[in-house]
Short mmCIF file of C-alpha atoms in Angstrom, two decimals:
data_model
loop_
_atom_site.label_atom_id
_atom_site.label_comp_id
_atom_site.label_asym_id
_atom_site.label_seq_id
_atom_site.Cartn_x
_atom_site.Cartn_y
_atom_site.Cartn_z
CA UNK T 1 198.75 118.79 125.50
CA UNK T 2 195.67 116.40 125.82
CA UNK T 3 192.79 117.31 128.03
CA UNK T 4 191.43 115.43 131.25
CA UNK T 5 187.86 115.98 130.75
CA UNK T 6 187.01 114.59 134.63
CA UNK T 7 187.15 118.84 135.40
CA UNK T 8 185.39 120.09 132.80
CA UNK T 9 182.45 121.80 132.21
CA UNK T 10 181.35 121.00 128.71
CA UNK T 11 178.44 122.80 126.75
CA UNK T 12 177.46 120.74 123.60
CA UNK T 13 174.85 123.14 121.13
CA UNK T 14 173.31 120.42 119.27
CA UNK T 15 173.71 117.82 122.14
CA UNK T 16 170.09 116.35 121.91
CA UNK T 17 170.66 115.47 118.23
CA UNK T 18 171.42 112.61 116.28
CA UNK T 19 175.02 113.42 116.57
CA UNK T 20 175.03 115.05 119.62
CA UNK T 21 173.98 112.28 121.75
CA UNK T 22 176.65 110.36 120.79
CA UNK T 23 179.07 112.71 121.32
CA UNK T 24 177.83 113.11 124.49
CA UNK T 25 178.10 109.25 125.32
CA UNK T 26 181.70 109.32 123.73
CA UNK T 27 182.49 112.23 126.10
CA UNK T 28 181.62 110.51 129.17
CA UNK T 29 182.93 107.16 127.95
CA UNK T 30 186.36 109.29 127.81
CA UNK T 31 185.93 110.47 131.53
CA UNK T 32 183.98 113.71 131.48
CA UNK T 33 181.30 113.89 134.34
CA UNK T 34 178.08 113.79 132.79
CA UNK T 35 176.47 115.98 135.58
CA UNK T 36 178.70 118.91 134.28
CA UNK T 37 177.77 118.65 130.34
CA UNK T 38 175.56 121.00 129.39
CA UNK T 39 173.16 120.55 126.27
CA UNK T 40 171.03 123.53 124.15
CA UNK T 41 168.03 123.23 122.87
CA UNK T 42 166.69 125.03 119.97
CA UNK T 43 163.68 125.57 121.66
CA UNK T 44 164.77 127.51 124.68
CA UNK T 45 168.46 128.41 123.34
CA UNK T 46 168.13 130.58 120.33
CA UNK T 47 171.85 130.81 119.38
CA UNK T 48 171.08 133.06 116.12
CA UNK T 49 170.64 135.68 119.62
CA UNK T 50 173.65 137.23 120.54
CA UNK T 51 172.80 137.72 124.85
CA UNK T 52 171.71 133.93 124.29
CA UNK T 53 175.40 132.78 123.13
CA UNK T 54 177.13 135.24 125.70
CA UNK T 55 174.30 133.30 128.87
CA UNK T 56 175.23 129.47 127.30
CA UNK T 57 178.83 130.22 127.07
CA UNK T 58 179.27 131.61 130.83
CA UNK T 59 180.98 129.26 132.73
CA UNK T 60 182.17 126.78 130.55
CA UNK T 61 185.63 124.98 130.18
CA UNK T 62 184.98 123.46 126.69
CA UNK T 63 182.17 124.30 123.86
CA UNK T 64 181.27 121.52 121.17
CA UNK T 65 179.55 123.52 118.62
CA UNK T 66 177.43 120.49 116.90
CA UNK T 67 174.59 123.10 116.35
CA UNK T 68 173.61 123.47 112.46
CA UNK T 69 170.30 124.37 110.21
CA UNK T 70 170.75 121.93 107.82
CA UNK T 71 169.54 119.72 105.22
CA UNK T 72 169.76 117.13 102.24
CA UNK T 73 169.85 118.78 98.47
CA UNK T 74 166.20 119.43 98.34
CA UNK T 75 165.99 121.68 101.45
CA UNK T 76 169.76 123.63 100.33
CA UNK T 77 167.47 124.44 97.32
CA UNK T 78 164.49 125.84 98.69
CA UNK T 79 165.92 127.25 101.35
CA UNK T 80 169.81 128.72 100.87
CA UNK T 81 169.49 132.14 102.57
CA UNK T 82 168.18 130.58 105.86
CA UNK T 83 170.87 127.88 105.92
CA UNK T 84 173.00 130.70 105.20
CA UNK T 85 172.19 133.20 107.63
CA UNK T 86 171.58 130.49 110.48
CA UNK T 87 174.77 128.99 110.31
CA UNK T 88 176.65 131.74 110.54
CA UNK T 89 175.24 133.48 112.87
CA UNK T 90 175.16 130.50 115.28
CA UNK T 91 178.87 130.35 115.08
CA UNK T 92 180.44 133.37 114.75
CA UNK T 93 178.19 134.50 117.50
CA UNK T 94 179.10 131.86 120.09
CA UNK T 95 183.05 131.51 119.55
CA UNK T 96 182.69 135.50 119.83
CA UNK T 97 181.06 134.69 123.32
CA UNK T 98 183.46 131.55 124.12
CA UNK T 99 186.16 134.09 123.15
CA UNK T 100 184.98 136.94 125.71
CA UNK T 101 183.66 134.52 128.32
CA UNK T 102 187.42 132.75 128.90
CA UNK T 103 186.47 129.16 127.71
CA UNK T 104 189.55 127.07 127.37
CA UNK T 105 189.04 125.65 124.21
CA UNK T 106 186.26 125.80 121.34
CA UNK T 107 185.52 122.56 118.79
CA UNK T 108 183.87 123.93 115.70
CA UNK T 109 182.06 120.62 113.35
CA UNK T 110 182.29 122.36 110.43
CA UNK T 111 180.58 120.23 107.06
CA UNK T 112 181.93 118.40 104.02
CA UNK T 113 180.02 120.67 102.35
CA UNK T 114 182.88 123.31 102.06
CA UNK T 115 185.04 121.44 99.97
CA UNK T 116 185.24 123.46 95.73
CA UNK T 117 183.21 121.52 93.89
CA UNK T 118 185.83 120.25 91.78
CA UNK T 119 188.13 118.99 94.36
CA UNK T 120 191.07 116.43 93.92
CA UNK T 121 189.87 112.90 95.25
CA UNK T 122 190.61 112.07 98.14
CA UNK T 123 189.75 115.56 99.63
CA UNK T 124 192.98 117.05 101.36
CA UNK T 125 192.56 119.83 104.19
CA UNK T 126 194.86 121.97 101.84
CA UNK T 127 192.73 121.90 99.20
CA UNK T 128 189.69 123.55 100.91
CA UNK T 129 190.23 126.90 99.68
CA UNK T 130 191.08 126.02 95.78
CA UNK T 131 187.25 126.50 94.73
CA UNK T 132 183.94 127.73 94.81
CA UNK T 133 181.79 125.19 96.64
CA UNK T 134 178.99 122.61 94.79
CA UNK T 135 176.23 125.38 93.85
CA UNK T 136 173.43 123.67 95.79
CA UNK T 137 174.86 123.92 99.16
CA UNK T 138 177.10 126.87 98.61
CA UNK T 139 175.50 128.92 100.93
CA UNK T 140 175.84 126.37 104.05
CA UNK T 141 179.47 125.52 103.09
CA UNK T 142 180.42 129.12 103.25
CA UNK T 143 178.70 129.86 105.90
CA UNK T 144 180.57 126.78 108.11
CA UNK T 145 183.82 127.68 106.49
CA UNK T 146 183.54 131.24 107.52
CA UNK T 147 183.84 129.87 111.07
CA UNK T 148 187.05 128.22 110.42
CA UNK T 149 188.65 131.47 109.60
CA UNK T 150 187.22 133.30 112.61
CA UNK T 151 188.71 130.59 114.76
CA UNK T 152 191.82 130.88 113.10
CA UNK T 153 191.56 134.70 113.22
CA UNK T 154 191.11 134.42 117.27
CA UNK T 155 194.04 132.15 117.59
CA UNK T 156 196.28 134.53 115.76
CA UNK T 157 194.90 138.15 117.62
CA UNK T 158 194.04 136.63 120.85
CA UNK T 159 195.57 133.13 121.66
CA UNK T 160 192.29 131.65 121.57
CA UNK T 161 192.26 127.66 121.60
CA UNK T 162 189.64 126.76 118.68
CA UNK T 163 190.02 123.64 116.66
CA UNK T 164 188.13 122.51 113.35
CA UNK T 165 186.99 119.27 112.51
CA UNK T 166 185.32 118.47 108.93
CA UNK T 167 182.92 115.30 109.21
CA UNK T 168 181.73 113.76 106.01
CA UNK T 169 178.09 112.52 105.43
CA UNK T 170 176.94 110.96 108.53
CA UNK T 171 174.84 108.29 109.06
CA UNK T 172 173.56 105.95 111.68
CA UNK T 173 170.25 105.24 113.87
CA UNK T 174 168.01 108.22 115.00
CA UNK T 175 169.38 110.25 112.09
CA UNK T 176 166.42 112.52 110.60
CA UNK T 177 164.43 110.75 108.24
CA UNK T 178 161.55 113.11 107.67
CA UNK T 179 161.22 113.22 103.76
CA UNK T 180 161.54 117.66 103.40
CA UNK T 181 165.20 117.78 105.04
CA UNK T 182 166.66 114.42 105.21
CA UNK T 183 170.50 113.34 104.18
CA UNK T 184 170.50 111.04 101.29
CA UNK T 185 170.81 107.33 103.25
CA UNK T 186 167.46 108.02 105.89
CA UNK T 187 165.79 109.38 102.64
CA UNK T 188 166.45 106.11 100.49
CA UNK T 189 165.96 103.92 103.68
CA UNK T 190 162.74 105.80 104.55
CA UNK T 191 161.65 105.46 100.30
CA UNK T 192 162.57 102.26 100.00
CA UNK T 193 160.50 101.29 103.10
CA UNK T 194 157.49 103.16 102.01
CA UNK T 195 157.60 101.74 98.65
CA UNK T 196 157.42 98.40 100.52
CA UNK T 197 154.61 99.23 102.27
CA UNK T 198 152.65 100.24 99.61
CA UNK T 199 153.60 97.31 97.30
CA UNK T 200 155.46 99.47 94.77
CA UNK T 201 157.11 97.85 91.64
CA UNK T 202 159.56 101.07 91.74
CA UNK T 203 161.42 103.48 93.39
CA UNK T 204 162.19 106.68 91.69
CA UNK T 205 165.45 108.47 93.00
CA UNK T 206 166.85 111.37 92.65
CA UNK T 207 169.67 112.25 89.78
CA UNK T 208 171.75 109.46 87.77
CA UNK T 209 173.48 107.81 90.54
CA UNK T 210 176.83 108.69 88.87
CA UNK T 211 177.91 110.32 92.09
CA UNK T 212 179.97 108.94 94.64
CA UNK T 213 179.95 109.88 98.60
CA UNK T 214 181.45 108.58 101.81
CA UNK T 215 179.68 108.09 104.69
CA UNK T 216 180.99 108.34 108.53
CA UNK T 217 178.65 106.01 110.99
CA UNK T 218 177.67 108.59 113.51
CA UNK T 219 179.46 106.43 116.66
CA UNK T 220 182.48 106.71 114.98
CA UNK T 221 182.03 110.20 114.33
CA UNK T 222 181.03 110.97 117.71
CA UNK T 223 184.33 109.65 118.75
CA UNK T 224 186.22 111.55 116.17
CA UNK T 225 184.98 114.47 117.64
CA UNK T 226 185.94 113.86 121.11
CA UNK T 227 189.76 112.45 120.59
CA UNK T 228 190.41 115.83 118.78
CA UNK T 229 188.68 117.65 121.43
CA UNK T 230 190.95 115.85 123.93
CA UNK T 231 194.25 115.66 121.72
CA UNK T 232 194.12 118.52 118.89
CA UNK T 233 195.23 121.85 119.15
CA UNK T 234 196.52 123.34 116.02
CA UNK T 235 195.30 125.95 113.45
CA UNK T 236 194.06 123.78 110.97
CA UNK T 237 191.35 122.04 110.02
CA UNK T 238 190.88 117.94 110.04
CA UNK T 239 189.17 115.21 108.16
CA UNK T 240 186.89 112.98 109.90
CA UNK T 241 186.06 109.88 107.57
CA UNK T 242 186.33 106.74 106.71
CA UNK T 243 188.81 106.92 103.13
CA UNK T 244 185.38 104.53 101.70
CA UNK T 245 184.05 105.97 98.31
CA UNK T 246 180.38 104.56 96.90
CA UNK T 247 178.07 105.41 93.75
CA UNK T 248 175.03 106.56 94.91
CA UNK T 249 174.06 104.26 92.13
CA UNK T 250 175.87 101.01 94.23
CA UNK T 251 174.28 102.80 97.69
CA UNK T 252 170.79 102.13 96.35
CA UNK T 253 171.33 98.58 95.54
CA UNK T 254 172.96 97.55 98.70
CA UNK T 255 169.69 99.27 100.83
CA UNK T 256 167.65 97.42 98.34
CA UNK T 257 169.38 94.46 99.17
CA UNK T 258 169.49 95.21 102.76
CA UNK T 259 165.68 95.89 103.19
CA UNK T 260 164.89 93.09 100.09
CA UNK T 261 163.20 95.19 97.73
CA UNK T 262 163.74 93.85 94.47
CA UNK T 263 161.20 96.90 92.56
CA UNK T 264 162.60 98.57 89.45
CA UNK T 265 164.98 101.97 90.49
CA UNK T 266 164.10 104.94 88.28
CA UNK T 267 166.79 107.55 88.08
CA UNK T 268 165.16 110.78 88.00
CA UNK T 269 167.57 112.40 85.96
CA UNK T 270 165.90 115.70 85.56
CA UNK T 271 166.98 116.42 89.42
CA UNK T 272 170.08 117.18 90.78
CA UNK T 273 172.89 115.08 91.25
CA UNK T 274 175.49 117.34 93.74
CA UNK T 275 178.51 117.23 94.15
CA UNK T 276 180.05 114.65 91.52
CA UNK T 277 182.56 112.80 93.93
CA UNK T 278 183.11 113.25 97.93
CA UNK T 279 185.51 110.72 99.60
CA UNK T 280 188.01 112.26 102.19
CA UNK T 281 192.06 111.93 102.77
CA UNK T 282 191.91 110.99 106.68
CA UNK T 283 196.23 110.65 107.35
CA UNK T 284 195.83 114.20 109.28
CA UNK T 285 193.26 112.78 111.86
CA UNK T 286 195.06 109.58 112.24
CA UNK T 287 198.56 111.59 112.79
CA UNK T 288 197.45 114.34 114.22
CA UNK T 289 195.45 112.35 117.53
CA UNK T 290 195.15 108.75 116.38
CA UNK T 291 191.33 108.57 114.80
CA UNK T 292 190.55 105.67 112.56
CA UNK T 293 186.49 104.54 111.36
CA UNK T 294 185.91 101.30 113.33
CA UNK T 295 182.09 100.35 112.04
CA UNK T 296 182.10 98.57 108.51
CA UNK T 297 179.41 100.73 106.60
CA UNK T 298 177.23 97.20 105.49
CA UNK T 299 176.60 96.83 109.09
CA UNK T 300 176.14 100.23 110.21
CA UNK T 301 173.69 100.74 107.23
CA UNK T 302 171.99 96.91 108.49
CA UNK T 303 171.84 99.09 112.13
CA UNK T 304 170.33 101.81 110.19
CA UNK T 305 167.48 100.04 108.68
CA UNK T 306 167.13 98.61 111.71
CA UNK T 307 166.04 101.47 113.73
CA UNK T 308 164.63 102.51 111.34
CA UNK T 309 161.55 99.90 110.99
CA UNK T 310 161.62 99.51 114.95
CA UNK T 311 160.76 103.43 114.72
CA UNK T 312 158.74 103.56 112.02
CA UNK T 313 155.48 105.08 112.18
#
């Protein structure tokens, strides 16, 4: 069963992010009426509120739950129980309220984050539950995850439609590059950057660079989102990535290429390095409603930097 989204009313928590805005281009690229998508703001829309997720969920067809508290290893640090406790409430709160309100059908982005820690590479759905997650973002993992079994927990009691799609890292323009809660590309695009204007002879970076991480261009992502929104319906939870494994060590060379810096890189090797390998198996999402990455990662990091200096303060 696919969806025509020309009927629909869509709410999209998170809409007016970095994500969310393309989702919400992808969605009316796809045929949904823009005039009947409906965006949340964190200012006005508290959804850690319970009577707030019961008023945004009235009257809606679809719900894109893009919402999240979250944050690169630094912020998962300082701040666990927050990231924790936001999360979860968010979601459980709002598919409760999708649930009770009647919406048709409920797309949870849940986070690479909730894969063991020691997980066989390339990441299979099946092996999500054969672990405790990496340590410093534990407590946002679970939290995410927990939402995958309440949506499988409504299907089962109550025949409720809710699907569960597991991006990797994202990245792409208007990502957040502010230096406290930034994912690990804006960071080393904002660092590198900075160093430049200054007229640094280094860059320090965090950890050894031995890890190795896969990033999903937020476009393509976007339109992940929506082909499973129109075309998936099962239980279980899907891969959205790209199958494209790099060092962080060979990700700092290329930006320094990219942005011609050509300073000394100082791994700082007292910090953190994460999780020691992420790089997803993507056959489900290609099977299951015919996804497959489109932007090659040198130019979407080239449209990256790009914004990036346009945007620069």
């Amino acid at each position: 069963m696919t969806l025509d989204l020309q009927t629909k009313r869509i709410l999209v928590t998170g809409g007016a992010g970095f994500l969310g805005r393309q989702v919400i281009a992808q969605l009316v690229q796809a045929g949904a009426d823009n005039n009947k998508i409906t965006v949340t703001r964190s200012q006005t829309d508290d959804l850690r509120v319970l009577a707030t997720c019961q008023r945004v969920a009235e009257h809606q067809d679809i719900i894109i739950h893009l919402a999240a508290h979250v944050g690169g290893i630094g912020l998962n640090q300082v701040k666990p129980g927050e990231l924790f406790y936001d999360n979860l409430m968010m979601g459980v709160q709002l598919i409760h309220s999708a649930y009770q309100a009647g919406v048709e059908k409920f797309v949870c982005v849940g986070t690479i984050c909730a894969y063991p820690k020691f997980t066989p590479v390339p990441f299979k759905e099946n092996d999500l539950w054969n672990g405790y997650p990496e340590e410093t973002n534990a407590p946002y993992g679970i939290a995410k995850k927990a939402l995958l079994v309440q949506l499988q927990a409504y299907r089962q009691q109550y025949n409720f439609n809710g699907i569960y799609l597991l991006p990797v890292n994202l990245y792409g323009p208007e990502d957040n590059f502010k230096p406290d809660s930034s994912h690990v590309i804006p960071a080393l695009i904002r660092k590198v950057h900075e160093a430049q204007q200054r007229g640094d002879k280094q860059l320090p970076v965090w950890g050894d660079g031995s890890p190795t991480r896969e990033f999903l261009y937020s476009e393509d992502a976007a339109r992940g989102i929506v082909m499973g929104t129109v075309g998936y319906n099962d239980a279980e939870p899907v891969n959205l990535g790209t199958g494209y494994e790099i060092s962080i060590r060979d990700l700092i060379s290329l930006i320094c290429e990219l942005m011609d810096f050509d300073g000394e890189i100082v791994y700082q090797t007292d910090k953190p390095n994460g999780q020691p390998r992420r790089c997803l198996d993507t056959e489900r999402a290609k099977k299951a409603f015919g996804f497959t990455a489109q932007v090659d990662f040198t130019q979407g990091l080239k449209n990256t930097i790009a914004w990036y200096r346009q945007n620069a303060s």
